[in-house]
Tab-separated table of C-alpha atoms in Angstrom:
chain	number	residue	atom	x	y	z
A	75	UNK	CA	-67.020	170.495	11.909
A	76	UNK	CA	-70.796	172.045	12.176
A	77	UNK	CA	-69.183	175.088	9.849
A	78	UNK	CA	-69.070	172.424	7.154
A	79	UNK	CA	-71.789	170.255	8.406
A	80	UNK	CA	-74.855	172.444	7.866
A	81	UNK	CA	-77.837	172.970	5.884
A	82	UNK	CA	-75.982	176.425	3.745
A	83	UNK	CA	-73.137	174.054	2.666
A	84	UNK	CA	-74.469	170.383	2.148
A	85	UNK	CA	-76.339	169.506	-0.831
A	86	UNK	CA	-80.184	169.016	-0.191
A	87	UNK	CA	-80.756	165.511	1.123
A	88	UNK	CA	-77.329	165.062	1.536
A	89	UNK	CA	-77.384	163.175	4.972
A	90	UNK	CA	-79.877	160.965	3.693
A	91	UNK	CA	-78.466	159.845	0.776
A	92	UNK	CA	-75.862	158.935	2.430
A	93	UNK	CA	-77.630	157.395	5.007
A	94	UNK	CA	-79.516	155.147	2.789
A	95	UNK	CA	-76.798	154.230	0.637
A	96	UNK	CA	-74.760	152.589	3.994
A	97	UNK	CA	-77.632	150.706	3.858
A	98	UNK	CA	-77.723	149.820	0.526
A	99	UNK	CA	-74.094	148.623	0.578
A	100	UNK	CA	-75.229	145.986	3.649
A	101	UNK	CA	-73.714	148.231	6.436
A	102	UNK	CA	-75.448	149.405	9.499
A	103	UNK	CA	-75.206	153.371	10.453
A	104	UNK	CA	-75.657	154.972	13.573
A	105	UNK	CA	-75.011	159.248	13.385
A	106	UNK	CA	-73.261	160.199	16.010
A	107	UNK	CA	-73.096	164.226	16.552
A	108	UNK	CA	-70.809	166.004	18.629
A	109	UNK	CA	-73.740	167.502	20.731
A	110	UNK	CA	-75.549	164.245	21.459
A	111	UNK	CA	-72.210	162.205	22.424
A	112	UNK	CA	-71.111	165.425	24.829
A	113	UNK	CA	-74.520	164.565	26.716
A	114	UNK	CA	-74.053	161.603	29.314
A	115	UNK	CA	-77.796	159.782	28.585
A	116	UNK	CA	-77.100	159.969	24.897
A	117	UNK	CA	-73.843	158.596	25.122
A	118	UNK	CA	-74.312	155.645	27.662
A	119	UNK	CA	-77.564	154.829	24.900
A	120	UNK	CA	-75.088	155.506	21.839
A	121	UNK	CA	-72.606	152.852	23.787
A	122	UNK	CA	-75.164	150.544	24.324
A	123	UNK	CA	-76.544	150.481	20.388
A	124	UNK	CA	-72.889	149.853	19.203
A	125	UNK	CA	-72.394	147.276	21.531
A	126	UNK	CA	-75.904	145.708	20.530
A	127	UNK	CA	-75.198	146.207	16.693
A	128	UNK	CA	-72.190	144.449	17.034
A	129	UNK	CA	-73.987	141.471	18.953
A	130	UNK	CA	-71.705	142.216	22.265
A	131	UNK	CA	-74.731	143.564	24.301
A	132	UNK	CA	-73.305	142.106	28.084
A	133	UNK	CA	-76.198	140.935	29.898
A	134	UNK	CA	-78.988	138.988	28.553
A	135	UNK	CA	-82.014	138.137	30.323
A	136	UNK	CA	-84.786	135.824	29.234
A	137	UNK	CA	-88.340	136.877	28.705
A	138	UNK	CA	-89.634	133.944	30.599
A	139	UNK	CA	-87.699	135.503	33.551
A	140	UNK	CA	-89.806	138.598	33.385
A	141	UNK	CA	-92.751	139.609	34.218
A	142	UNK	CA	-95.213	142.218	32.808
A	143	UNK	CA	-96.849	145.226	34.825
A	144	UNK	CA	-99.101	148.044	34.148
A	145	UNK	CA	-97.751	151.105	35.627
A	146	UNK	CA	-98.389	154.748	35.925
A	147	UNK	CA	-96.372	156.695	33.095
A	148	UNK	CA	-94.810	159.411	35.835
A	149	UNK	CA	-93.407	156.747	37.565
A	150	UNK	CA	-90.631	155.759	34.732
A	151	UNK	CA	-89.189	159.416	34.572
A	152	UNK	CA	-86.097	158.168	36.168
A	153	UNK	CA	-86.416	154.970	33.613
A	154	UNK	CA	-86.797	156.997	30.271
A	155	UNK	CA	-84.181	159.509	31.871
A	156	UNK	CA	-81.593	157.043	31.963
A	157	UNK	CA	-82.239	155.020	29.400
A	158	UNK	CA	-84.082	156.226	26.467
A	159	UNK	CA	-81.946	158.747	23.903
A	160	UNK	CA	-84.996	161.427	24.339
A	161	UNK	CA	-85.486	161.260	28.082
A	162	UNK	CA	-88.911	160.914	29.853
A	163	UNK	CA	-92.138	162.315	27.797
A	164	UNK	CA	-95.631	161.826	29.630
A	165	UNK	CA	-98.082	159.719	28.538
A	166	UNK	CA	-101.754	158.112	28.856
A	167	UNK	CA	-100.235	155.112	30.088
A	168	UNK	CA	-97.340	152.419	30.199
A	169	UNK	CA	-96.136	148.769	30.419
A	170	UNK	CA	-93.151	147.209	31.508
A	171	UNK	CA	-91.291	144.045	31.922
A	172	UNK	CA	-89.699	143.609	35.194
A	173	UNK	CA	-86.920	141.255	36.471
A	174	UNK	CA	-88.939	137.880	38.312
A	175	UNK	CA	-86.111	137.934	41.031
A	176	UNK	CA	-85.214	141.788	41.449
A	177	UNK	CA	-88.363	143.488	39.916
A	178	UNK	CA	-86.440	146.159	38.654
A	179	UNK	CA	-87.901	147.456	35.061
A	180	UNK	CA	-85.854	145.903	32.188
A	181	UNK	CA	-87.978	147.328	29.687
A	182	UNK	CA	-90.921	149.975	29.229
A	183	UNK	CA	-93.106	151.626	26.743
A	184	UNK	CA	-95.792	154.633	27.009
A	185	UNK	CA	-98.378	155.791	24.744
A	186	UNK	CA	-100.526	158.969	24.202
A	187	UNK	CA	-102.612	160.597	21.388
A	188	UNK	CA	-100.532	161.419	18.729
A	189	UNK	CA	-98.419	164.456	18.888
A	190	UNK	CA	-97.213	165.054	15.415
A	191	UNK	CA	-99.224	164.161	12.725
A	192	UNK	CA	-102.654	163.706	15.327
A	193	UNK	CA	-105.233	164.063	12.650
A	194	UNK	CA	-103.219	161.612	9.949
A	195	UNK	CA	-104.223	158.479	11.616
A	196	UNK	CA	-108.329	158.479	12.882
A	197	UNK	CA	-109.731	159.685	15.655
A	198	UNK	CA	-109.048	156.414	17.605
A	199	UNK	CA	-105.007	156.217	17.391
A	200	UNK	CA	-102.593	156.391	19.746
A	201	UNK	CA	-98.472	156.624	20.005
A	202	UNK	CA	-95.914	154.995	21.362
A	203	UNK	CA	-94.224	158.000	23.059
A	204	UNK	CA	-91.056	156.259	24.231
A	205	UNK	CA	-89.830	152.826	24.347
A	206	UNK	CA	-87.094	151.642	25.741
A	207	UNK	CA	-84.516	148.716	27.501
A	208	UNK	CA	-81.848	149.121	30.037
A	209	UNK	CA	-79.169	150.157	28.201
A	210	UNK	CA	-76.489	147.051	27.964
A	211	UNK	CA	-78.991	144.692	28.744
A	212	UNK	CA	-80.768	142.618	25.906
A	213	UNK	CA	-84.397	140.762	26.615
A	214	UNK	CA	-84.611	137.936	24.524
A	215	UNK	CA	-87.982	137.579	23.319
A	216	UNK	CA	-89.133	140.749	25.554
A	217	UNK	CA	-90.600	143.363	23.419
A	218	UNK	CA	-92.654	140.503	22.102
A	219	UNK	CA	-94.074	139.522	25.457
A	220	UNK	CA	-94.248	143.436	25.909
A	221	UNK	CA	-96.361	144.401	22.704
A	222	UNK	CA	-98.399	141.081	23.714
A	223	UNK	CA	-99.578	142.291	26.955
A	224	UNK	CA	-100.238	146.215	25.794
A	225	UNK	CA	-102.349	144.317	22.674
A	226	UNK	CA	-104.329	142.417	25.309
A	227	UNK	CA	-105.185	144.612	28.263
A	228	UNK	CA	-105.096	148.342	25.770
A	229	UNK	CA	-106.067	146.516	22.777
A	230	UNK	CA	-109.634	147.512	22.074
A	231	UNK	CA	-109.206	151.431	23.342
A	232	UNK	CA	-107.243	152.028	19.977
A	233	UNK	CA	-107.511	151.490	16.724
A	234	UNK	CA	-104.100	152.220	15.197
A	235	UNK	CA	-100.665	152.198	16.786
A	236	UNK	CA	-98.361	154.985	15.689
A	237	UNK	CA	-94.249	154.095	15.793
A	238	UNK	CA	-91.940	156.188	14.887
A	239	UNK	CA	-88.011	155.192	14.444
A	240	UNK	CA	-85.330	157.594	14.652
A	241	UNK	CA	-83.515	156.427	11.181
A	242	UNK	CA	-80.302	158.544	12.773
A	243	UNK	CA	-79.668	155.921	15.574
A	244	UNK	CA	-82.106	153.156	14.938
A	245	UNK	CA	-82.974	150.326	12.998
A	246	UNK	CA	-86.452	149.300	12.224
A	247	UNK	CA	-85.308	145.538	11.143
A	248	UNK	CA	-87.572	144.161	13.693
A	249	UNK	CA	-90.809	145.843	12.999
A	250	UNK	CA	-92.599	143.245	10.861
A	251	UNK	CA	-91.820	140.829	12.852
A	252	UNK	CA	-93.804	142.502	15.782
A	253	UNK	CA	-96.981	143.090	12.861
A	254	UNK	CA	-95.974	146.850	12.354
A	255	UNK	CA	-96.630	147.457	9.014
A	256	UNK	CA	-94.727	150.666	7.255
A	257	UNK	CA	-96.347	153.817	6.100
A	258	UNK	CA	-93.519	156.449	5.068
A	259	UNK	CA	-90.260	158.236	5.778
A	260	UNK	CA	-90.073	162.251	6.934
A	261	UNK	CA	-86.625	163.312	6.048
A	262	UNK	CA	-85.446	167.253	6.392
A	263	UNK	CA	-84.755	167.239	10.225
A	264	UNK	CA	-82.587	169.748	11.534
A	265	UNK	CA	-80.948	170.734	14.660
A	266	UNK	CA	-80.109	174.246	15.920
A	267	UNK	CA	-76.538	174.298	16.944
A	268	UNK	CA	-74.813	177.461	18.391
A	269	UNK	CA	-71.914	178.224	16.402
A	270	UNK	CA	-69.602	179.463	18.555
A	271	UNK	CA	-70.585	176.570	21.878
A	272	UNK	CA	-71.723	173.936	19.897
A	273	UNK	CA	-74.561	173.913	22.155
A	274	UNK	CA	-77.734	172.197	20.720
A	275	UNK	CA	-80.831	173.520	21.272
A	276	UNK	CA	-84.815	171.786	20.492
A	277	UNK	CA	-87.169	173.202	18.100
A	278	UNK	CA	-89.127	176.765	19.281
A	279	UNK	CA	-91.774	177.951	17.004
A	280	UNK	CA	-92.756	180.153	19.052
A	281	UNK	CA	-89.208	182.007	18.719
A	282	UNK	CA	-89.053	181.218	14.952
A	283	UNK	CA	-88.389	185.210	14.253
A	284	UNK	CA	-85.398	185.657	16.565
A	285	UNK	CA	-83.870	182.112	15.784
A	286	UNK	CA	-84.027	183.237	11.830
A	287	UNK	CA	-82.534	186.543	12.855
A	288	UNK	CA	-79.591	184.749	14.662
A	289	UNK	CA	-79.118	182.091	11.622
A	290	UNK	CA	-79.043	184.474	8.814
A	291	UNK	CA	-76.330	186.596	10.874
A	292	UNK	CA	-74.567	183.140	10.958
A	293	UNK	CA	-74.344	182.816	14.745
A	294	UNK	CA	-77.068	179.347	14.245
A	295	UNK	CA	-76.256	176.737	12.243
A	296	UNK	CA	-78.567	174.189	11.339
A	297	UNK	CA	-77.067	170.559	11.206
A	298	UNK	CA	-78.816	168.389	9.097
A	299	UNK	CA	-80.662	165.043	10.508
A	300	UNK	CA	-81.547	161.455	8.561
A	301	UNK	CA	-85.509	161.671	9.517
A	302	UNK	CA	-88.326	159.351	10.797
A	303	UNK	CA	-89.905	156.373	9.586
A	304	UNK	CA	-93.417	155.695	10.482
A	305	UNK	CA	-94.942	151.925	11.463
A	306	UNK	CA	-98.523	151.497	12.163
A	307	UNK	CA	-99.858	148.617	13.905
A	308	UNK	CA	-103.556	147.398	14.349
A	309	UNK	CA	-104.486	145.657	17.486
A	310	UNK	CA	-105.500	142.644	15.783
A	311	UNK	CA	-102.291	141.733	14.314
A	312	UNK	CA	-100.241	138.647	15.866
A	313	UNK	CA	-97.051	140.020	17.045
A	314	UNK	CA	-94.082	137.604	16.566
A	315	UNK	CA	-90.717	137.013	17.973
A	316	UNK	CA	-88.918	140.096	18.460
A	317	UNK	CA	-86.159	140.978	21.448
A	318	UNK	CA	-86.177	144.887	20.936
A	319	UNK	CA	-87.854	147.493	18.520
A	320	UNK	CA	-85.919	150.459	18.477
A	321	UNK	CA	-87.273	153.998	19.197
């Protein structure tokens, strides 16, 4: 109910107290909002975790049976529109890991300068814009053999990798296995939400006047998000055993 689930009626940090005391307790949460599960990408991704959480992810494929491929990032739109929660972003430039017997990409990642926070991290650092599997489908031992490959053939254009998790949907369990070391947590995100649709709507600064106008009058409600945590990662590091990060 987004009339009770908003910034004007929860307590500050509310969502991420909560959030972190699941965690505390030994449970795993995944937010769920109306908005993202009435939006068919979000929802087959929002399937998938749950079914991977659970450890009832149906089709499991062997990193040995994959092989890795430097591609051009425009070419996994489709990809990152199907299976990533945020859709396809453009980037500098991607890897994959495709099926040996099909080819078809079972897992991908591109990176680009750093959009948010670009002058935190050095001159030479770049992002991991979106990362992502097949949704259903787990890689055992793939976003190892992934990270591998980007370390070896990207390795000395960077100095610092930038890796954000979505703490909303995501877990970040695997991180220091792959040599990702943590820097901090950003809480506060909201999301604009029309009152009377419940139609979501992204960010726009540029429109910051009107949106304000349309909030105070109580037509815009803002609904309240866990936040990001950062992981950094220097090229040098030995990446481990790891079947999936999360992004």
């Amino acid at each position: 109910d987004y009339t009770i689930f908003h910034k004007k009626v929860l307590a500050k940090d509310f969502v991420e107290k909560m959030h972190f005391s699941i965690i505390e307790a030994g449970s795993r949460p995944i937010w769920i909002k109306k908005f993202e599960w009435e939006d068919r990408r979000k929802q087959t991704v929002l399937k998938s975790l749950i079914l991977h959480a659970c450890g009832k992810t149906k089709e499991r494929i062997y990193a040995r049976n994959t092989y890795t491929d430097i591609v051009p990032s425009k070419s996994l739109a489709d990809f990152f529109d199907t299976s990533s929660f945020y859709g396809h972003r453009n980037a500098s430039f991607a890897v994959c890991l495709k099926d040996k017997s099909t080819h078809r990409v079972l897992m991908a990642m591109n990176f680009g300068h750093p959009y948010y926070g670009k002058d935190k991290y050095g001159d030479n650092a770049i992002e991991c814009i979106r990362a992502a599997c097949q949704p259903f489908t787990l890689v055992v031992g793939g976003m190892s053999k992934l990270m591998k490959f980007m370390i070896a053939e990207f390795g000395s254009t960077f100095a610092t990798l930038v890796y954000y998790i979505d703490d909303s949907h995501y877990s970040a369990n695997s991180m220091g296995t792959l040599g990702f070391t943590y820097s901090h947590f950003a809480g506060g995100g909201l999301h604009n939400v029309w009152k009377d649709t419940g139609a979501m709507f992204m960010r726009t600064p540029a429109m910051h006047k009107e949106i304000s106008f349309f909030r105070d009058n109580g037509h815009i409600l803002t609904i309240p998000d866990v936040g990001n945590s950062t992981y950094l990662l220097k090229p040098d590091t030995i990446v481990g055993h790891a079947d999936s990060v999360e992004t």
